[in-house]
mmCIF file of C-alpha atoms in Angstrom:
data_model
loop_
_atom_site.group_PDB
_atom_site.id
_atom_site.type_symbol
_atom_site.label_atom_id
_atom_site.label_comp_id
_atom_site.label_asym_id
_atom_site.label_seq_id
_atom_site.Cartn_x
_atom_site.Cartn_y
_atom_site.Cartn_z
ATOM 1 C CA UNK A 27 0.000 0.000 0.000
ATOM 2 C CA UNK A 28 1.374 3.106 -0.776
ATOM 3 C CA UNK A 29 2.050 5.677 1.983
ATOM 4 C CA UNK A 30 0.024 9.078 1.773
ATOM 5 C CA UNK A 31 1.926 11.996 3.300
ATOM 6 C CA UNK A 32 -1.535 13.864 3.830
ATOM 7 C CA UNK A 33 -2.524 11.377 6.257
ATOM 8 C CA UNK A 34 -0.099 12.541 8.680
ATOM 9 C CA UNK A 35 -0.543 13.218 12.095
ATOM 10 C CA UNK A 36 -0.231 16.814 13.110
ATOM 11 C CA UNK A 37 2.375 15.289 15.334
ATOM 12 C CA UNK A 38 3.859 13.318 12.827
ATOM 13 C CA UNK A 39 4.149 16.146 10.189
ATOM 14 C CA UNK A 40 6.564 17.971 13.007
ATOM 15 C CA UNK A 41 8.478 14.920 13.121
ATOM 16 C CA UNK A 42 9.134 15.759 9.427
ATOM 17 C CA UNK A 43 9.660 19.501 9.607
ATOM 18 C CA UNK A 44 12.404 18.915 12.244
ATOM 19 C CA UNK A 45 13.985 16.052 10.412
ATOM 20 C CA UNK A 46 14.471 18.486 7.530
ATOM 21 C CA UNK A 47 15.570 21.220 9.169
ATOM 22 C CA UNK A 48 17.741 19.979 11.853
ATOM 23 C CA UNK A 49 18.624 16.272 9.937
ATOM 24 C CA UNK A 50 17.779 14.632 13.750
ATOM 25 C CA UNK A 51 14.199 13.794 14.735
ATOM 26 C CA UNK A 52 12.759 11.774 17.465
ATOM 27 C CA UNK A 53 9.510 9.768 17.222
ATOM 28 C CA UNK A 54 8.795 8.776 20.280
ATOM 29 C CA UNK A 55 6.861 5.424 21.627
ATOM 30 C CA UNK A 56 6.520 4.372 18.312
ATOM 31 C CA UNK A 57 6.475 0.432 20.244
ATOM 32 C CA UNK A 58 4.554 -0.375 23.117
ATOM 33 C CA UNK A 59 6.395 -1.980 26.131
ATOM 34 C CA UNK A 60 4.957 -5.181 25.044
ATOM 35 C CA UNK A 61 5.710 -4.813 21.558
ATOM 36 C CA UNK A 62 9.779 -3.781 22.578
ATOM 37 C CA UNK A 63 9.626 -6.871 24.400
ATOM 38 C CA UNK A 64 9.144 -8.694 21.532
ATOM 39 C CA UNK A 65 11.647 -7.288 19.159
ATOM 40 C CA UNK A 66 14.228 -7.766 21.654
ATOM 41 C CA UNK A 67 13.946 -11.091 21.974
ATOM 42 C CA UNK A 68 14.017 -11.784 17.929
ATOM 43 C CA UNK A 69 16.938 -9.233 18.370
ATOM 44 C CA UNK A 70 18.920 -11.383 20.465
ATOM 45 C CA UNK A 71 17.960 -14.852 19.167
ATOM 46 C CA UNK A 72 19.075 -13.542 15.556
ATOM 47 C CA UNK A 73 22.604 -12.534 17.417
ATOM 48 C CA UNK A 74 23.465 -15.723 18.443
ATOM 49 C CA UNK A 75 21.967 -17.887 15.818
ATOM 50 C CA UNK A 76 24.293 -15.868 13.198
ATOM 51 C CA UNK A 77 27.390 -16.353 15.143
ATOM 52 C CA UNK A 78 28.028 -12.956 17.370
ATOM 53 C CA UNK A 79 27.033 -14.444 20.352
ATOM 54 C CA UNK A 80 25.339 -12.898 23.254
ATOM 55 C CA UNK A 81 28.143 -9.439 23.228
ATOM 56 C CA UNK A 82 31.441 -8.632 23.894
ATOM 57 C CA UNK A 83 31.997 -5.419 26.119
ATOM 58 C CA UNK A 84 33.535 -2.748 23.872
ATOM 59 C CA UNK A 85 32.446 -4.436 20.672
ATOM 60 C CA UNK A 86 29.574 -3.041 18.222
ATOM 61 C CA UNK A 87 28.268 -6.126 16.452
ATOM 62 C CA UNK A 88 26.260 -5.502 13.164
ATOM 63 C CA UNK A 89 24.235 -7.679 11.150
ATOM 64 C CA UNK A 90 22.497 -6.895 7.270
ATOM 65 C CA UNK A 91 21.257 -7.583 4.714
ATOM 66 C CA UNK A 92 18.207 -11.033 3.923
ATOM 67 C CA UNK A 93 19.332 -13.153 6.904
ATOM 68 C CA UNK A 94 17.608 -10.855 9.157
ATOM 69 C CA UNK A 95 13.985 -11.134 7.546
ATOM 70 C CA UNK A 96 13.035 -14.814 9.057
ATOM 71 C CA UNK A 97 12.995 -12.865 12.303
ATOM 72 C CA UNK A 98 9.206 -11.438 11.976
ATOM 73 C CA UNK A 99 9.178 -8.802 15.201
ATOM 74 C CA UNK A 100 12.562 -7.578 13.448
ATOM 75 C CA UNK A 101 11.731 -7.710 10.194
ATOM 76 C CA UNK A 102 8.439 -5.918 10.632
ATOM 77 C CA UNK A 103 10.159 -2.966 11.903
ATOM 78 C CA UNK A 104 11.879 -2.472 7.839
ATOM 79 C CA UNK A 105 8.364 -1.270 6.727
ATOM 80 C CA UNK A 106 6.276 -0.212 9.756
ATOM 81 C CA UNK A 107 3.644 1.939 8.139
ATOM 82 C CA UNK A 108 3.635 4.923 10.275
ATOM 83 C CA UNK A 109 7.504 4.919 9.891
ATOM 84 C CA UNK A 110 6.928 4.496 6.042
ATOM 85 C CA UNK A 111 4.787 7.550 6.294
ATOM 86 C CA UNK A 112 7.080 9.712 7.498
ATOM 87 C CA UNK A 113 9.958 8.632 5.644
ATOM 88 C CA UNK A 114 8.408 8.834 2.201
ATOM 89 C CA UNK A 115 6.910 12.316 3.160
ATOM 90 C CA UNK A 116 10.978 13.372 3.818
ATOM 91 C CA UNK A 117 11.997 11.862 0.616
ATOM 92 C CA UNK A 118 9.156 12.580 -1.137
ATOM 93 C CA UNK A 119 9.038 9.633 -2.530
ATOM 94 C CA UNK A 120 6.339 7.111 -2.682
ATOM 95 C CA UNK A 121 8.346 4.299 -2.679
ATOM 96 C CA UNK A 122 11.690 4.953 -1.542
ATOM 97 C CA UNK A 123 14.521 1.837 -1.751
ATOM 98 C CA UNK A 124 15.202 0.422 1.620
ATOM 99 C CA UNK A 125 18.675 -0.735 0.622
ATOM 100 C CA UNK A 126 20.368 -1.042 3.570
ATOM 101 C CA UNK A 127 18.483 -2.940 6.619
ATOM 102 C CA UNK A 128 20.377 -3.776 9.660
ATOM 103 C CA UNK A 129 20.622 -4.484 13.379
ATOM 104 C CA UNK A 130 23.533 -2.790 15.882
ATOM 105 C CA UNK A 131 24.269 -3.832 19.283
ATOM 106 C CA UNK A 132 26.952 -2.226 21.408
ATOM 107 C CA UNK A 133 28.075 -3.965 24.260
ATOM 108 C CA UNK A 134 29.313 -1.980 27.208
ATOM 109 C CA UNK A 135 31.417 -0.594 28.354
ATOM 110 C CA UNK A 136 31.766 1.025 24.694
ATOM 111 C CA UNK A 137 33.907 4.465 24.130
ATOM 112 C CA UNK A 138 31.190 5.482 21.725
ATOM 113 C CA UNK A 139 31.348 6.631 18.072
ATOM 114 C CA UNK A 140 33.589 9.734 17.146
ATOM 115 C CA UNK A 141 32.144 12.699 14.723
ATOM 116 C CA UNK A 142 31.401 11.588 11.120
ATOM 117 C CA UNK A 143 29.174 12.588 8.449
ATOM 118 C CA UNK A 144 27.443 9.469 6.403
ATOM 119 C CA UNK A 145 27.776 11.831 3.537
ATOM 120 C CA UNK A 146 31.078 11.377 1.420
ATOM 121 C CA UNK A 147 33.778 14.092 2.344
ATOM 122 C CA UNK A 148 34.634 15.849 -0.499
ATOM 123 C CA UNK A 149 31.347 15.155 -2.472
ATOM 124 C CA UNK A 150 27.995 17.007 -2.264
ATOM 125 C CA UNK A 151 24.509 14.806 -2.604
ATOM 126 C CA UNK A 152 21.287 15.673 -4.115
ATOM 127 C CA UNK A 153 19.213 16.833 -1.030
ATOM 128 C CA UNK A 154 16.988 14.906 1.000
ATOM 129 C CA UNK A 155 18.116 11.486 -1.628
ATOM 130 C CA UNK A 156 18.895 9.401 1.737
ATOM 131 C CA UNK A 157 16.864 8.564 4.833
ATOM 132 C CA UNK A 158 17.490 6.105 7.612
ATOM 133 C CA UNK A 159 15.496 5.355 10.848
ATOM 134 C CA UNK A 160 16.857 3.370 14.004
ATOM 135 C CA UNK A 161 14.091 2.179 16.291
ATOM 136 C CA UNK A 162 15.860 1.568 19.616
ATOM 137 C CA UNK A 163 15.042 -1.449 22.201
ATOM 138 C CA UNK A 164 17.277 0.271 24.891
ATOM 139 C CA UNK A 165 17.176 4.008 26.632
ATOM 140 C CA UNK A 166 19.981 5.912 25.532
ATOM 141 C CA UNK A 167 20.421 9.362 27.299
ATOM 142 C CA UNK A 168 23.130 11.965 28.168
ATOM 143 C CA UNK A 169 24.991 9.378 30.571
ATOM 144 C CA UNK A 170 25.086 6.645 28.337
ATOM 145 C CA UNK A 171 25.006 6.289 24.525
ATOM 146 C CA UNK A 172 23.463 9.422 23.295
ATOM 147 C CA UNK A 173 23.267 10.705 19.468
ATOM 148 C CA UNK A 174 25.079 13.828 19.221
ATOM 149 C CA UNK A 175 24.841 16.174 16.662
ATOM 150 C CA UNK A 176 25.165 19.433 14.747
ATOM 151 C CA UNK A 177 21.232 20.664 14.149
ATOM 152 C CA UNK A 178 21.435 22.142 9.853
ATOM 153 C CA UNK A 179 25.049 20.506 9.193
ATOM 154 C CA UNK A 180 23.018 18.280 6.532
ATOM 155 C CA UNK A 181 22.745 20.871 4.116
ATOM 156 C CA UNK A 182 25.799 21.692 4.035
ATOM 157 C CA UNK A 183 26.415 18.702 2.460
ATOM 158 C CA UNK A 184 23.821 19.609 -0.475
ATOM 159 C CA UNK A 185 24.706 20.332 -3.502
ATOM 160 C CA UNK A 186 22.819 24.023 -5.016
ATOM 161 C CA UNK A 187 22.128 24.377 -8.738
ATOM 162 C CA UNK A 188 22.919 28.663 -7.409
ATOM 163 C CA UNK A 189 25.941 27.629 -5.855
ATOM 164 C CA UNK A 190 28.486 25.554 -8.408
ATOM 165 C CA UNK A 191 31.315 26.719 -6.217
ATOM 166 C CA UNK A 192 30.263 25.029 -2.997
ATOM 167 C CA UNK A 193 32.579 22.607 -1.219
ATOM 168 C CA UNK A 194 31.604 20.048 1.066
ATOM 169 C CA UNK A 195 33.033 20.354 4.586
ATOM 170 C CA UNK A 196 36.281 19.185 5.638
ATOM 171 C CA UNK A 197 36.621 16.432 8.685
ATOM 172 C CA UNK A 198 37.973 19.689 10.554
ATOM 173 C CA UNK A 199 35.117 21.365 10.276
ATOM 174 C CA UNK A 200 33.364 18.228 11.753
ATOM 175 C CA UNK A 201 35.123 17.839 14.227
ATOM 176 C CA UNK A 202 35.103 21.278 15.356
ATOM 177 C CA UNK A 203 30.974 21.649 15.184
ATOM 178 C CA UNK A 204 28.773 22.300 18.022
ATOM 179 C CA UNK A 205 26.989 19.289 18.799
ATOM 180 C CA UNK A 206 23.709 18.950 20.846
ATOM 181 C CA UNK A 207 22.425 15.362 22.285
ATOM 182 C CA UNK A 208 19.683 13.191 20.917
ATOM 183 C CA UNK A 209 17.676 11.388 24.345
ATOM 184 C CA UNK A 210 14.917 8.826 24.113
ATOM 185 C CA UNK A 211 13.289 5.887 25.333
ATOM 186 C CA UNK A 212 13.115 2.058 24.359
ATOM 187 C CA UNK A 213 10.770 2.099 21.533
ATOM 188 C CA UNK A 214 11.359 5.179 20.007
ATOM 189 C CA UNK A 215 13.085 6.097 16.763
ATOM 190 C CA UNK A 216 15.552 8.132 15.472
ATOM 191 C CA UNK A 217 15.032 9.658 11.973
ATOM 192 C CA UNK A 218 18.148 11.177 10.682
ATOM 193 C CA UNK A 219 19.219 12.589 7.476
ATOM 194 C CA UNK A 220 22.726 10.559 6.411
ATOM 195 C CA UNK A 221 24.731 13.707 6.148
ATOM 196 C CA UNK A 222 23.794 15.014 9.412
ATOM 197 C CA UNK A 223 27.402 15.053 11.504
ATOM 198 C CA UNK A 224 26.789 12.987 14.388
ATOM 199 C CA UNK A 225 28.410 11.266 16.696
ATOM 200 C CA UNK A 226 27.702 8.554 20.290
ATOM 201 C CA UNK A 227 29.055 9.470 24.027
ATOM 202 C CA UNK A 228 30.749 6.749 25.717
ATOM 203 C CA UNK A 229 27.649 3.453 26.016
ATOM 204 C CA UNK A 230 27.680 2.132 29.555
ATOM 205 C CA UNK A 231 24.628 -0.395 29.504
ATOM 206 C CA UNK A 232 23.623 -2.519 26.400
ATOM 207 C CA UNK A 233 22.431 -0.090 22.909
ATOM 208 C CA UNK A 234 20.651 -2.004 20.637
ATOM 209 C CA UNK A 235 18.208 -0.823 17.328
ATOM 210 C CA UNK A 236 17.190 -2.150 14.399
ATOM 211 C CA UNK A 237 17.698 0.447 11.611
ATOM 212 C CA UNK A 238 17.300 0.711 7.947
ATOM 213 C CA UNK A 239 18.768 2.894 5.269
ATOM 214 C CA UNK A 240 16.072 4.391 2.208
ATOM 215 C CA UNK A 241 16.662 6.453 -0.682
ATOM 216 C CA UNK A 242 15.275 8.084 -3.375
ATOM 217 C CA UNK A 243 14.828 6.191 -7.130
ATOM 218 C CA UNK A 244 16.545 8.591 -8.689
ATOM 219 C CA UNK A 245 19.768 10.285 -9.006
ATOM 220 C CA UNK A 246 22.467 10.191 -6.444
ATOM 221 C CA UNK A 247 25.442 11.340 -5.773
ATOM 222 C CA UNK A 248 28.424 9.366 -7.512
ATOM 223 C CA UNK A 249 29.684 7.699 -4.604
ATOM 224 C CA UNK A 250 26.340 6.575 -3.923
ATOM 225 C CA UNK A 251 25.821 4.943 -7.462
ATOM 226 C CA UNK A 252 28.762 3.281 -7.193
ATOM 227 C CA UNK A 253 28.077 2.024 -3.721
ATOM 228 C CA UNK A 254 24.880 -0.139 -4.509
ATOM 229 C CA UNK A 255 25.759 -1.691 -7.750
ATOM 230 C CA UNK A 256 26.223 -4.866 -6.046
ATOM 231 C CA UNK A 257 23.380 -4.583 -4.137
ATOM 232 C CA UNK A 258 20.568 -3.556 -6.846
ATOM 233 C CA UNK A 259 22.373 -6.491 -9.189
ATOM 234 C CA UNK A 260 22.188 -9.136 -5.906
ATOM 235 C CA UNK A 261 18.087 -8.183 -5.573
ATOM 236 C CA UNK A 262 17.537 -7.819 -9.811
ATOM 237 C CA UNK A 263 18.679 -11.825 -10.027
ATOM 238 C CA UNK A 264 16.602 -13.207 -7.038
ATOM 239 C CA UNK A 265 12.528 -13.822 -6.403
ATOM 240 C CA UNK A 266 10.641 -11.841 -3.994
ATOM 241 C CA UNK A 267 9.486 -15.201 -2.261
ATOM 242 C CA UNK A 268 10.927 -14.533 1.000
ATOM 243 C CA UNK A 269 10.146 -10.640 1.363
ATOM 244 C CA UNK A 270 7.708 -10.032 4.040
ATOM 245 C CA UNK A 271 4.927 -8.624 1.473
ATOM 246 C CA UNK A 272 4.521 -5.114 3.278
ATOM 247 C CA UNK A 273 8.355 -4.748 2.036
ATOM 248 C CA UNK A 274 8.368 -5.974 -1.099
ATOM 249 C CA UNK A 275 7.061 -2.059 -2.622
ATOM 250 C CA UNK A 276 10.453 -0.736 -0.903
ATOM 251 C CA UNK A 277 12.493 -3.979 -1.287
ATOM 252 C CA UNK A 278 12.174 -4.566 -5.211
ATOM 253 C CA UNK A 279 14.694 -2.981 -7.061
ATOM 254 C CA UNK A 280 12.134 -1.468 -9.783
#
């Protein structure tokens, strides 16, 4: 089914207006208590049925890619339809490519992530092409695993048709932004815009979320392209048969 911007909540449209302007936006209690429950036991079955085991402290495990989908509470989360809603209403897109989906856990005590941009250094992007969403199972606040970042550093990362001089910004400039945290609670989700800069405080009890990466159908940026050749040639040669069917619209290559 597609997903119909206009059916927003007045709530939920705000969640987009931030998410544009500042690249960071939190929607909160998007999973019941119950419903966390749930995904967090998938989430740590999956773990140590595909061999990273139940965590080592100071270790970020990641899984990807089709091995996660037999895992239903998990796998739900790649297409939730109010999450769908808000993402193709950033993109505006009605059926944006979820080409990355994934799962992170980091095992305390972790020293946290330093200040990157997902955007390329050195390359601008088409604005608003990327989206991804992590939908965390565990509280993360000032004192333990926080997102940090710089509120309107995305665009700076844009390219603009009345600008053909622009540069992107140097890992100096990065480094050197002013970087506000991200708090919420099991359950909730973080939207952010790839080329937000961003970074984690030290993690001192267990961070896990189940994220996915979306993006436009149309054109990129180069490094992009080049990025998911593999990937769109991998989904082109195999059936649909084992795609949760709410997915398939934002799974299928065309």
């Amino acid at each position: 089914m597609a997903m119909n911007p206009n059916t927003l909540s007045q709530d939920d449209k705000q969640v987009v207006n931030v998410a544009k302007r500042d690249g960071i936006a939190i929607l909160p209690d998007l999973l019941t208590p119950a419903e966390v429950d749930l995904v967090r036991q998938d989430f740590d079955q999956l773990h140590i049925d595909l061999g990273k085991g139940p965590g080592t402290p100071g270790v970020r495990d990641s899984l990807s890619g089709d091995k996660l989908l037999p895992y239903r509470h998990v796998a739900v989360l790649f297409s939730h339809p109010r999450l769908m809603a808000v993402v193709c209403a950033i993109l505006g897109e009605e059926h944006p490519w979820a080409w990355q989906l994934k799962t992170n856990r980091y095992t305390p005590e972790h020293v946290g992530v330093r200040r990157h941009t997902d955007g390329v250094v050195g390359e601008l992007s088409p604005p608003f092409a990327r989206q991804s969403m992590a939908v965390f199972l565990d509280d993360i606040d000032a004192e333990s695993g926080a997102l940090t970042y710089v509120p309107g550093s995305h665009k700076w990362h844009f390219a603009d048709p009345g600008d053909p001089d622009k540069l992107s910004p140097t890992q100096e400039q990065i480094d050197a932004g002013d970087y506000v945290p991200a708090t919420l609670r099991a359950g909730s989700v973080v939207l952010r815009v790839p080329e937000v800069w961003h970074a984690v405080v030290p993690i001192h009890r267990l961070r896990r979320y189940v994220t996915t990466s979306y993006m436009i159908r149309g054109s990129l940026s180069t490094a992009m392209e080049e990025r998911i050749i593999a990937e769109r040639e991998r989904r082109a040669a195999h059936s649909l048969d084992h795609v949760p069917d709410r997915l398939r619209p934002y799974y299928a290559v065309t």
